[in-house]
Amino acid sequence: MPYVAPIKEMLFVMNELAGLSDVVTYPAYAEAGADVDLVPAILEEAAKFNQDVVAPLNWSGDQNPSSWKDGVVATTPGFKEAFAQYAAAGWQGVIHPTEFGGQGLPKLISTACLEMVNSANLSFALCPLLTDGAIEALLTAASPELQELFVPKMISGEWTGTMNLTEPQAGSDLSMVRSRAVPQGDGTYKIFGTKIFITYGEHDMAKNIVHLVLARTPDAPEGVKGISLFVAPKFMVGADDSLGERNDIQCVSLEHKLGIKASPTAVLQFGDHGGATGYLVGEENRGLEYMFVMMNAARFSVGMQGVAVAERAYQKAVQYAKDRVQSRDLAGSPGPVAIIYQPDVKRMLMTMRAYIEASRALAYYAASEFDAQHASPDEAARKASQAIYEFLVPIVKGFSTEMSIDVASLGVQVHGGMGFIEETGAAQHYRDARILTIYEGTTAIQANDLVGRKTVRDGGAIAQALIGKIKETEKDLASAGSPDAKAVLKQLISAREAFEVSVTYIVANAKTDVKAVYAGSFAYLRLCGLVLGAWQMARALLAAEHLRDGDPSFYGAKIATARFFAENLLPQAQALATSILEGGHSTNALEVDQF
Ligand SMILES: Cc1cc2nc3c(=O)[nH]c(=O)nc-3n(C[C@H](O)[C@H](O)[C@H](O)COP(=O)(O)OP(=O)(O)OC[C@H]3O[C@@H](n4cnc5c(N)ncnc54)[C@H](O)[C@@H]3O)c2cc1C
């Protein structure tokens, strides 16, 4: 089933919930030519490319994954040509600075483009996704010379980027990284070590690959404070951009995976033949700090992968539910009807739709906070937006990816037996979605971040600021006064109260009862996602009530979906709060030898 980008929905979220008209007026974006009137054309163009060129390769990538032979990786037929078109059309540069050849557009606009390429084909989209993160890390910390050497070619899509963190003994815990970087006295380093699970670590889609690598210098302190960041290209680069000899970085194998099969996941061996030449990015021992910039970008993007694959699974399920005829209508029909008339099938489709709309709205809202953080002319606003964006990143990552597995699973269920059979493609979305809660930090790592760095560290201040914003929306719902607004208000108040008591409990007990608090971290992440998603859905309802006459079908559906979310999904908030407040000790009750 072909992918159709939900452009009307995207524009609604951008305009009505994420403040697109304000974002484009920030001087940096206005200078780059950002304009509200241009956005629909950009989205149409992205939709056309992703629907026509990238989406048709999704199924073939699953059937004919990337392959390895003697260190050389061949990607799925068609990927190389599609990536060349992606690069030539300038899609890699949408968000990146104009002085390096990018378009300098807001993250809010690039987020919609990111959603489309990921809906079209998660495996394909991973290559530009990691390149974006690598560019961002170089722009944050590398010297002007290194930036000049690598960034323009990455933005143009001639070269791609990777992120080399993971080693066999160092996954979630990067303090255990062992790769070594030995200074050569000429400003370069020789890197030695094994990196595993490196996405697009080797491929045939670009002339060069720019690896960002975490490693330790000889006198580095133990733990995270002794990790430095290096950039090491596959082919050495001359001052005139010419490609020289092959660097000492070998792809020794590719992993065989449950999903995202077309994306090559490489084991890379650094330095087996004398050492891989690398350049220090920023200062020694500050690598993890810089890598966090890249990880934050990548974590947000992986959250968008969740929204994207869920949208694709939803579109497929709707189509199937309209086509498949089975059983009579409960209210009576002469013969069997399409299964979409069955209330339980509607329940599944509404659940999928409501989770997707809420997650998308929250992510786009976060993107606009990122834009304010970077481009608002008002310093206080920049700081406030930074805090909100950083609070939201683990939620966008953790909540949207967990929901994508649930949504893709419902997509299989809607198809019945045909969902379990590979030919329909529903199973591929389920398998593909399964990685999203694992890479770029598992959901547990996002939840730890949300509890520790984002909630406890500031005594719950940002969480309380968001609670204040929800209360403002509650007032707007009360003033709107429609039956839908009243129904949503009732549920939003009790869910917000559950969020509030959970924040208070976490802040009060994080030091004295740390294991109980962290036992509830996953529930807290889900609670935050649900309540903040419901808040965005409530705002969507208010906007849709004003706009309803312009398109009763579209806006009526927005209102009904917001109400469905509030009445059918949001009540989980109370259960999650119970688990957070009361469930920690029983989670930890068994001794290890009792398992
Ligand atoms: C397809 C794929 C692509 C990848 N791409 C890249 C890439 O491009 N670059 C790269 O560097 N890495 C990449 N990775 C690695 C990925 O980021 C790691 O797999 C991930 O961070 C988890 O690490 P791990 O696999 O070692 O699991 P572990 O860290 O061993 O975790 C195992 C389990 O323990 C839990 N756990 C661990 N520590 C804690 C904790 N402190 N609190 C609570 N629970 C905890 C985890 O949540 C998980 O459930 C990729 C992995 C895959 C599978």
PDB file of N, CA, C and O in Angstrom, residues 185-245:
ATOM      1  N   GLY A 185      51.803  13.622  17.635  1.00  0.00           N
ATOM      2  CA  GLY A 185      52.712  14.774  17.698  1.00  0.00           C
ATOM      3  C   GLY A 185      52.521  15.748  16.544  1.00  0.00           C
ATOM      4  O   GLY A 185      53.134  16.818  16.520  1.00  0.00           O
ATOM      5  N   ASP A 186      51.694  15.398  15.568  1.00  0.00           N
ATOM      6  CA  ASP A 186      51.472  16.315  14.441  1.00  0.00           C
ATOM      7  C   ASP A 186      50.020  16.810  14.423  1.00  0.00           C
ATOM      8  O   ASP A 186      49.520  17.278  13.406  1.00  0.00           O
ATOM      9  N   GLY A 187      49.376  16.659  15.581  1.00  0.00           N
ATOM     10  CA  GLY A 187      47.976  17.091  15.655  1.00  0.00           C
ATOM     11  C   GLY A 187      47.000  15.967  15.346  1.00  0.00           C
ATOM     12  O   GLY A 187      45.814  16.093  15.608  1.00  0.00           O
ATOM     13  N   THR A 188      47.504  14.857  14.783  1.00  0.00           N
ATOM     14  CA  THR A 188      46.594  13.737  14.513  1.00  0.00           C
ATOM     15  C   THR A 188      46.748  12.667  15.601  1.00  0.00           C
ATOM     16  O   THR A 188      47.675  12.712  16.412  1.00  0.00           O
ATOM     17  N   TYR A 189      45.835  11.722  15.587  1.00  0.00           N
ATOM     18  CA  TYR A 189      45.849  10.603  16.546  1.00  0.00           C
ATOM     19  C   TYR A 189      45.735   9.305  15.760  1.00  0.00           C
ATOM     20  O   TYR A 189      45.188   9.298  14.648  1.00  0.00           O
ATOM     21  N   LYS A 190      46.245   8.227  16.349  1.00  0.00           N
ATOM     22  CA  LYS A 190      45.998   6.898  15.768  1.00  0.00           C
ATOM     23  C   LYS A 190      44.965   6.198  16.658  1.00  0.00           C
ATOM     24  O   LYS A 190      45.166   6.077  17.878  1.00  0.00           O
ATOM     25  N   ILE A 191      43.898   5.751  16.043  1.00  0.00           N
ATOM     26  CA  ILE A 191      42.801   5.139  16.815  1.00  0.00           C
ATOM     27  C   ILE A 191      42.840   3.620  16.657  1.00  0.00           C
ATOM     28  O   ILE A 191      43.040   3.105  15.546  1.00  0.00           O
ATOM     29  N   PHE A 192      42.647   2.923  17.795  1.00  0.00           N
ATOM     30  CA  PHE A 192      42.636   1.454  17.815  1.00  0.00           C
ATOM     31  C   PHE A 192      41.403   0.992  18.589  1.00  0.00           C
ATOM     32  O   PHE A 192      41.123   1.535  19.666  1.00  0.00           O
ATOM     33  N   GLY A 193      40.708  -0.026  18.078  1.00  0.00           N
ATOM     34  CA  GLY A 193      39.594  -0.577  18.848  1.00  0.00           C
ATOM     35  C   GLY A 193      38.522  -1.173  17.956  1.00  0.00           C
ATOM     36  O   GLY A 193      38.598  -1.105  16.727  1.00  0.00           O
ATOM     37  N   THR A 194      37.510  -1.764  18.610  1.00  0.00           N
ATOM     38  CA  THR A 194      36.391  -2.369  17.876  1.00  0.00           C
ATOM     39  C   THR A 194      35.104  -1.642  18.239  1.00  0.00           C
ATOM     40  O   THR A 194      34.793  -1.485  19.414  1.00  0.00           O
ATOM     41  N   LYS A 195      34.388  -1.208  17.238  1.00  0.00           N
ATOM     42  CA  LYS A 195      33.073  -0.598  17.458  1.00  0.00           C
ATOM     43  C   LYS A 195      32.029  -1.519  16.843  1.00  0.00           C
ATOM     44  O   LYS A 195      32.212  -2.014  15.709  1.00  0.00           O
ATOM     45  N   ILE A 196      30.948  -1.758  17.595  1.00  0.00           N
ATOM     46  CA  ILE A 196      29.913  -2.655  17.067  1.00  0.00           C
ATOM     47  C   ILE A 196      28.603  -1.887  16.854  1.00  0.00           C
ATOM     48  O   ILE A 196      28.406  -0.807  17.421  1.00  0.00           O
ATOM     49  N   PHE A 197      27.735  -2.481  16.052  1.00  0.00           N
ATOM     50  CA  PHE A 197      26.388  -1.933  15.788  1.00  0.00           C
ATOM     51  C   PHE A 197      26.436  -0.557  15.125  1.00  0.00           C
ATOM     52  O   PHE A 197      25.598   0.302  15.435  1.00  0.00           O
ATOM     53  N   ILE A 198      27.400  -0.294  14.257  1.00  0.00           N
ATOM     54  CA  ILE A 198      27.523   1.059  13.706  1.00  0.00           C
ATOM     55  C   ILE A 198      26.654   1.195  12.446  1.00  0.00           C
ATOM     56  O   ILE A 198      26.931   0.596  11.394  1.00  0.00           O
ATOM     57  N   THR A 199      25.602   1.988  12.587  1.00  0.00           N
ATOM     58  CA  THR A 199      24.624   2.167  11.518  1.00  0.00           C
ATOM     59  C   THR A 199      25.266   2.898  10.334  1.00  0.00           C
ATOM     60  O   THR A 199      25.871   3.951  10.527  1.00  0.00           O
ATOM     61  N   TYR A 200      25.122   2.313   9.157  1.00  0.00           N
ATOM     62  CA  TYR A 200      25.754   2.845   7.935  1.00  0.00           C
ATOM     63  C   TYR A 200      27.250   3.060   8.131  1.00  0.00           C
ATOM     64  O   TYR A 200      27.847   3.971   7.555  1.00  0.00           O
ATOM     65  N   GLY A 201      27.856   2.180   8.964  1.00  0.00           N
ATOM     66  CA  GLY A 201      29.304   2.239   9.183  1.00  0.00           C
ATOM     67  C   GLY A 201      30.078   1.937   7.907  1.00  0.00           C
ATOM     68  O   GLY A 201      31.227   2.346   7.761  1.00  0.00           O
ATOM     69  N   GLU A 202      29.465   1.222   6.995  1.00  0.00           N
ATOM     70  CA  GLU A 202      30.062   0.967   5.677  1.00  0.00           C
ATOM     71  C   GLU A 202      28.905   0.824   4.686  1.00  0.00           C
ATOM     72  O   GLU A 202      27.879   0.222   5.010  1.00  0.00           O
ATOM     73  N   HIS A 203      29.081   1.405   3.518  1.00  0.00           N
ATOM     74  CA  HIS A 203      28.023   1.309   2.491  1.00  0.00           C
ATOM     75  C   HIS A 203      28.548   1.864   1.174  1.00  0.00           C
ATOM     76  O   HIS A 203      29.687   2.364   1.111  1.00  0.00           O
ATOM     77  N   ASP A 204      27.677   1.800   0.161  1.00  0.00           N
ATOM     78  CA  ASP A 204      28.108   2.226  -1.177  1.00  0.00           C
ATOM     79  C   ASP A 204      27.300   3.427  -1.681  1.00  0.00           C
ATOM     80  O   ASP A 204      27.249   3.693  -2.871  1.00  0.00           O
ATOM     81  N   MET A 205      26.672   4.154  -0.744  1.00  0.00           N
ATOM     82  CA  MET A 205      25.779   5.237  -1.174  1.00  0.00           C
ATOM     83  C   MET A 205      26.469   6.594  -1.276  1.00  0.00           C
ATOM     84  O   MET A 205      25.875   7.561  -1.741  1.00  0.00           O
ATOM     85  N   ALA A 206      27.708   6.704  -0.764  1.00  0.00           N
ATOM     86  CA  ALA A 206      28.408   7.991  -0.815  1.00  0.00           C
ATOM     87  C   ALA A 206      29.897   7.727  -1.018  1.00  0.00           C
ATOM     88  O   ALA A 206      30.385   6.634  -0.726  1.00  0.00           O
ATOM     89  N   LYS A 207      30.599   8.785  -1.461  1.00  0.00           N
ATOM     90  CA  LYS A 207      32.025   8.596  -1.788  1.00  0.00           C
ATOM     91  C   LYS A 207      32.879   8.459  -0.537  1.00  0.00           C
ATOM     92  O   LYS A 207      33.956   7.877  -0.578  1.00  0.00           O
ATOM     93  N   ASN A 208      32.445   9.053   0.564  1.00  0.00           N
ATOM     94  CA  ASN A 208      33.250   8.971   1.781  1.00  0.00           C
ATOM     95  C   ASN A 208      32.316   8.867   2.988  1.00  0.00           C
ATOM     96  O   ASN A 208      31.141   9.260   2.912  1.00  0.00           O
ATOM     97  N   ILE A 209      32.844   8.321   4.087  1.00  0.00           N
ATOM     98  CA  ILE A 209      32.062   8.198   5.320  1.00  0.00           C
ATOM     99  C   ILE A 209      32.859   8.870   6.431  1.00  0.00           C
ATOM    100  O   ILE A 209      34.053   8.580   6.609  1.00  0.00           O
ATOM    101  N   VAL A 210      32.195   9.772   7.149  1.00  0.00           N
ATOM    102  CA  VAL A 210      32.870  10.538   8.200  1.00  0.00           C
ATOM    103  C   VAL A 210      32.444   9.946   9.545  1.00  0.00           C
ATOM    104  O   VAL A 210      31.297  10.115   9.973  1.00  0.00           O
ATOM    105  N   HIS A 211      33.391   9.243  10.170  1.00  0.00           N
ATOM    106  CA  HIS A 211      33.070   8.560  11.424  1.00  0.00           C
ATOM    107  C   HIS A 211      33.376   9.461  12.613  1.00  0.00           C
ATOM    108  O   HIS A 211      34.495   9.979  12.724  1.00  0.00           O
ATOM    109  N   LEU A 212      32.417   9.632  13.502  1.00  0.00           N
ATOM    110  CA  LEU A 212      32.700  10.281  14.787  1.00  0.00           C
ATOM    111  C   LEU A 212      32.881   9.160  15.799  1.00  0.00           C
ATOM    112  O   LEU A 212      32.032   8.269  15.905  1.00  0.00           O
ATOM    113  N   VAL A 213      33.998   9.211  16.518  1.00  0.00           N
ATOM    114  CA  VAL A 213      34.424   8.048  17.303  1.00  0.00           C
ATOM    115  C   VAL A 213      34.767   8.460  18.733  1.00  0.00           C
ATOM    116  O   VAL A 213      35.521   9.420  18.944  1.00  0.00           O
ATOM    117  N   LEU A 214      34.240   7.726  19.697  1.00  0.00           N
ATOM    118  CA  LEU A 214      34.642   7.933  21.090  1.00  0.00           C
ATOM    119  C   LEU A 214      35.827   7.037  21.404  1.00  0.00           C
ATOM    120  O   LEU A 214      35.796   5.834  21.121  1.00  0.00           O
ATOM    121  N   ALA A 215      36.873   7.617  21.994  1.00  0.00           N
ATOM    122  CA  ALA A 215      38.060   6.831  22.373  1.00  0.00           C
ATOM    123  C   ALA A 215      38.780   7.546  23.517  1.00  0.00           C
ATOM    124  O   ALA A 215      38.482   8.701  23.833  1.00  0.00           O
ATOM    125  N   ARG A 216      39.743   6.813  24.111  1.00  0.00           N
ATOM    126  CA  ARG A 216      40.497   7.367  25.251  1.00  0.00           C
ATOM    127  C   ARG A 216      41.934   7.658  24.838  1.00  0.00           C
ATOM    128  O   ARG A 216      42.565   6.835  24.179  1.00  0.00           O
ATOM    129  N   THR A 217      42.444   8.796  25.276  1.00  0.00           N
ATOM    130  CA  THR A 217      43.860   9.093  25.067  1.00  0.00           C
ATOM    131  C   THR A 217      44.656   8.383  26.173  1.00  0.00           C
ATOM    132  O   THR A 217      44.076   7.977  27.193  1.00  0.00           O
ATOM    133  N   PRO A 218      45.979   8.219  25.991  1.00  0.00           N
ATOM    134  CA  PRO A 218      46.747   7.368  26.911  1.00  0.00           C
ATOM    135  C   PRO A 218      46.644   7.766  28.390  1.00  0.00           C
ATOM    136  O   PRO A 218      46.574   6.893  29.251  1.00  0.00           O
ATOM    137  N   ASP A 219      46.633   9.063  28.710  1.00  0.00           N
ATOM    138  CA  ASP A 219      46.621   9.449  30.128  1.00  0.00           C
ATOM    139  C   ASP A 219      45.230   9.828  30.623  1.00  0.00           C
ATOM    140  O   ASP A 219      45.092  10.471  31.668  1.00  0.00           O
ATOM    141  N   ALA A 220      44.221   9.455  29.884  1.00  0.00           N
ATOM    142  CA  ALA A 220      42.864   9.897  30.238  1.00  0.00           C
ATOM    143  C   ALA A 220      42.420   9.282  31.559  1.00  0.00           C
ATOM    144  O   ALA A 220      42.746   8.129  31.854  1.00  0.00           O
ATOM    145  N   PRO A 221      41.671  10.060  32.380  1.00  0.00           N
ATOM    146  CA  PRO A 221      41.128   9.480  33.604  1.00  0.00           C
ATOM    147  C   PRO A 221      40.124   8.368  33.294  1.00  0.00           C
ATOM    148  O   PRO A 221      39.566   8.312  32.193  1.00  0.00           O
ATOM    149  N   GLU A 222      39.881   7.506  34.291  1.00  0.00           N
ATOM    150  CA  GLU A 222      38.882   6.440  34.140  1.00  0.00           C
ATOM    151  C   GLU A 222      37.490   7.044  33.952  1.00  0.00           C
ATOM    152  O   GLU A 222      37.270   8.208  34.299  1.00  0.00           O
ATOM    153  N   GLY A 223      36.565   6.254  33.449  1.00  0.00           N
ATOM    154  CA  GLY A 223      35.153   6.644  33.417  1.00  0.00           C
ATOM    155  C   GLY A 223      34.831   7.661  32.342  1.00  0.00           C
ATOM    156  O   GLY A 223      35.615   7.893  31.414  1.00  0.00           O
ATOM    157  N   VAL A 224      33.653   8.279  32.471  1.00  0.00           N
ATOM    158  CA  VAL A 224      33.162   9.170  31.413  1.00  0.00           C
ATOM    159  C   VAL A 224      34.013  10.426  31.259  1.00  0.00           C
ATOM    160  O   VAL A 224      34.008  11.059  30.207  1.00  0.00           O
ATOM    161  N   LYS A 225      34.749  10.778  32.305  1.00  0.00           N
ATOM    162  CA  LYS A 225      35.552  12.017  32.217  1.00  0.00           C
ATOM    163  C   LYS A 225      36.826  11.820  31.403  1.00  0.00           C
ATOM    164  O   LYS A 225      37.580  12.762  31.195  1.00  0.00           O
ATOM    165  N   GLY A 226      37.078  10.594  30.939  1.00  0.00           N
ATOM    166  CA  GLY A 226      38.295  10.348  30.162  1.00  0.00           C
ATOM    167  C   GLY A 226      38.013   9.988  28.715  1.00  0.00           C
ATOM    168  O   GLY A 226      38.848   9.381  28.051  1.00  0.00           O
ATOM    169  N   ILE A 227      36.838  10.373  28.230  1.00  0.00           N
ATOM    170  CA  ILE A 227      36.480   9.998  26.854  1.00  0.00           C
ATOM    171  C   ILE A 227      36.596  11.220  25.938  1.00  0.00           C
ATOM    172  O   ILE A 227      36.114  12.306  26.282  1.00  0.00           O
ATOM    173  N   SER A 228      37.246  11.030  24.813  1.00  0.00           N
ATOM    174  CA  SER A 228      37.386  12.131  23.849  1.00  0.00           C
ATOM    175  C   SER A 228      36.676  11.758  22.552  1.00  0.00           C
ATOM    176  O   SER A 228      36.419  10.584  22.284  1.00  0.00           O
ATOM    177  N   LEU A 229      36.402  12.808  21.757  1.00  0.00           N
ATOM    178  CA  LEU A 229      35.690  12.597  20.493  1.00  0.00           C
ATOM    179  C   LEU A 229      36.636  12.873  19.321  1.00  0.00           C
ATOM    180  O   LEU A 229      37.341  13.886  19.322  1.00  0.00           O
ATOM    181  N   PHE A 230      36.631  11.969  18.371  1.00  0.00           N
ATOM    182  CA  PHE A 230      37.506  12.103  17.204  1.00  0.00           C
ATOM    183  C   PHE A 230      36.678  11.996  15.936  1.00  0.00           C
ATOM    184  O   PHE A 230      35.613  11.385  15.924  1.00  0.00           O
ATOM    185  N   VAL A 231      37.230  12.623  14.876  1.00  0.00           N
ATOM    186  CA  VAL A 231      36.607  12.424  13.569  1.00  0.00           C
ATOM    187  C   VAL A 231      37.626  11.689  12.710  1.00  0.00           C
ATOM    188  O   VAL A 231      38.809  12.067  12.656  1.00  0.00           O
ATOM    189  N   ALA A 232      37.175  10.612  12.094  1.00  0.00           N
ATOM    190  CA  ALA A 232      38.073   9.772  11.286  1.00  0.00           C
ATOM    191  C   ALA A 232      37.345   9.389  10.005  1.00  0.00           C
ATOM    192  O   ALA A 232      36.329   8.688  10.044  1.00  0.00           O
ATOM    193  N   PRO A 233      37.824   9.865   8.848  1.00  0.00           N
ATOM    194  CA  PRO A 233      37.121   9.533   7.592  1.00  0.00           C
ATOM    195  C   PRO A 233      37.496   8.161   7.070  1.00  0.00           C
ATOM    196  O   PRO A 233      38.572   7.643   7.373  1.00  0.00           O
ATOM    197  N   LYS A 234      36.617   7.600   6.272  1.00  0.00           N
ATOM    198  CA  LYS A 234      36.922   6.318   5.603  1.00  0.00           C
ATOM    199  C   LYS A 234      38.109   6.519   4.640  1.00  0.00           C
ATOM    200  O   LYS A 234      39.062   5.759   4.651  1.00  0.00           O
ATOM    201  N   PHE A 235      38.032   7.575   3.825  1.00  0.00           N
ATOM    202  CA  PHE A 235      39.161   7.954   2.964  1.00  0.00           C
ATOM    203  C   PHE A 235      39.737   9.261   3.477  1.00  0.00           C
ATOM    204  O   PHE A 235      38.981  10.198   3.786  1.00  0.00           O
ATOM    205  N   MET A 236      41.076   9.352   3.544  1.00  0.00           N
ATOM    206  CA  MET A 236      41.693  10.589   3.983  1.00  0.00           C
ATOM    207  C   MET A 236      41.347  11.702   2.983  1.00  0.00           C
ATOM    208  O   MET A 236      41.140  11.441   1.790  1.00  0.00           O
ATOM    209  N   VAL A 237      41.293  12.937   3.504  1.00  0.00           N
ATOM    210  CA  VAL A 237      40.855  14.058   2.669  1.00  0.00           C
ATOM    211  C   VAL A 237      41.995  15.060   2.536  1.00  0.00           C
ATOM    212  O   VAL A 237      42.591  15.482   3.535  1.00  0.00           O
ATOM    213  N   GLY A 238      42.299  15.451   1.300  1.00  0.00           N
ATOM    214  CA  GLY A 238      43.323  16.467   1.062  1.00  0.00           C
ATOM    215  C   GLY A 238      42.752  17.859   1.288  1.00  0.00           C
ATOM    216  O   GLY A 238      41.536  18.043   1.391  1.00  0.00           O
ATOM    217  N   ALA A 239      43.669  18.870   1.370  1.00  0.00           N
ATOM    218  CA  ALA A 239      43.228  20.241   1.631  1.00  0.00           C
ATOM    219  C   ALA A 239      42.284  20.720   0.526  1.00  0.00           C
ATOM    220  O   ALA A 239      41.430  21.579   0.744  1.00  0.00           O
ATOM    221  N   ASP A 240      42.446  20.154  -0.678  1.00  0.00           N
ATOM    222  CA  ASP A 240      41.580  20.581  -1.789  1.00  0.00           C
ATOM    223  C   ASP A 240      40.341  19.684  -1.916  1.00  0.00           C
ATOM    224  O   ASP A 240      39.717  19.634  -2.976  1.00  0.00           O
ATOM    225  N   ASP A 241      40.014  18.987  -0.813  1.00  0.00           N
ATOM    226  CA  ASP A 241      38.826  18.115  -0.785  1.00  0.00           C
ATOM    227  C   ASP A 241      39.018  16.805  -1.540  1.00  0.00           C
ATOM    228  O   ASP A 241      38.082  16.009  -1.636  1.00  0.00           O
ATOM    229  N   SER A 242      40.198  16.611  -2.139  1.00  0.00           N
ATOM    230  CA  SER A 242      40.378  15.367  -2.899  1.00  0.00           C
ATOM    231  C   SER A 242      40.463  14.193  -1.927  1.00  0.00           C
ATOM    232  O   SER A 242      40.948  14.338  -0.804  1.00  0.00           O
ATOM    233  N   LEU A 243      40.005  13.043  -2.373  1.00  0.00           N
ATOM    234  CA  LEU A 243      40.050  11.862  -1.517  1.00  0.00           C
ATOM    235  C   LEU A 243      41.363  11.124  -1.729  1.00  0.00           C
ATOM    236  O   LEU A 243      41.780  10.887  -2.870  1.00  0.00           O
ATOM    237  N   GLY A 244      42.025  10.802  -0.608  1.00  0.00           N
ATOM    238  CA  GLY A 244      43.320  10.134  -0.685  1.00  0.00           C
ATOM    239  C   GLY A 244      43.202   8.671  -0.334  1.00  0.00           C
ATOM    240  O   GLY A 244      42.224   7.996  -0.686  1.00  0.00           O
ATOM    241  N   GLU A 245      44.184   8.192   0.442  1.00  0.00           N
ATOM    242  CA  GLU A 245      44.232   6.759   0.720  1.00  0.00           C
ATOM    243  C   GLU A 245      43.155   6.330   1.707  1.00  0.00           C
ATOM    244  O   GLU A 245      42.615   7.161   2.454  1.00  0.00           O
TER     245      GLU A 245
END
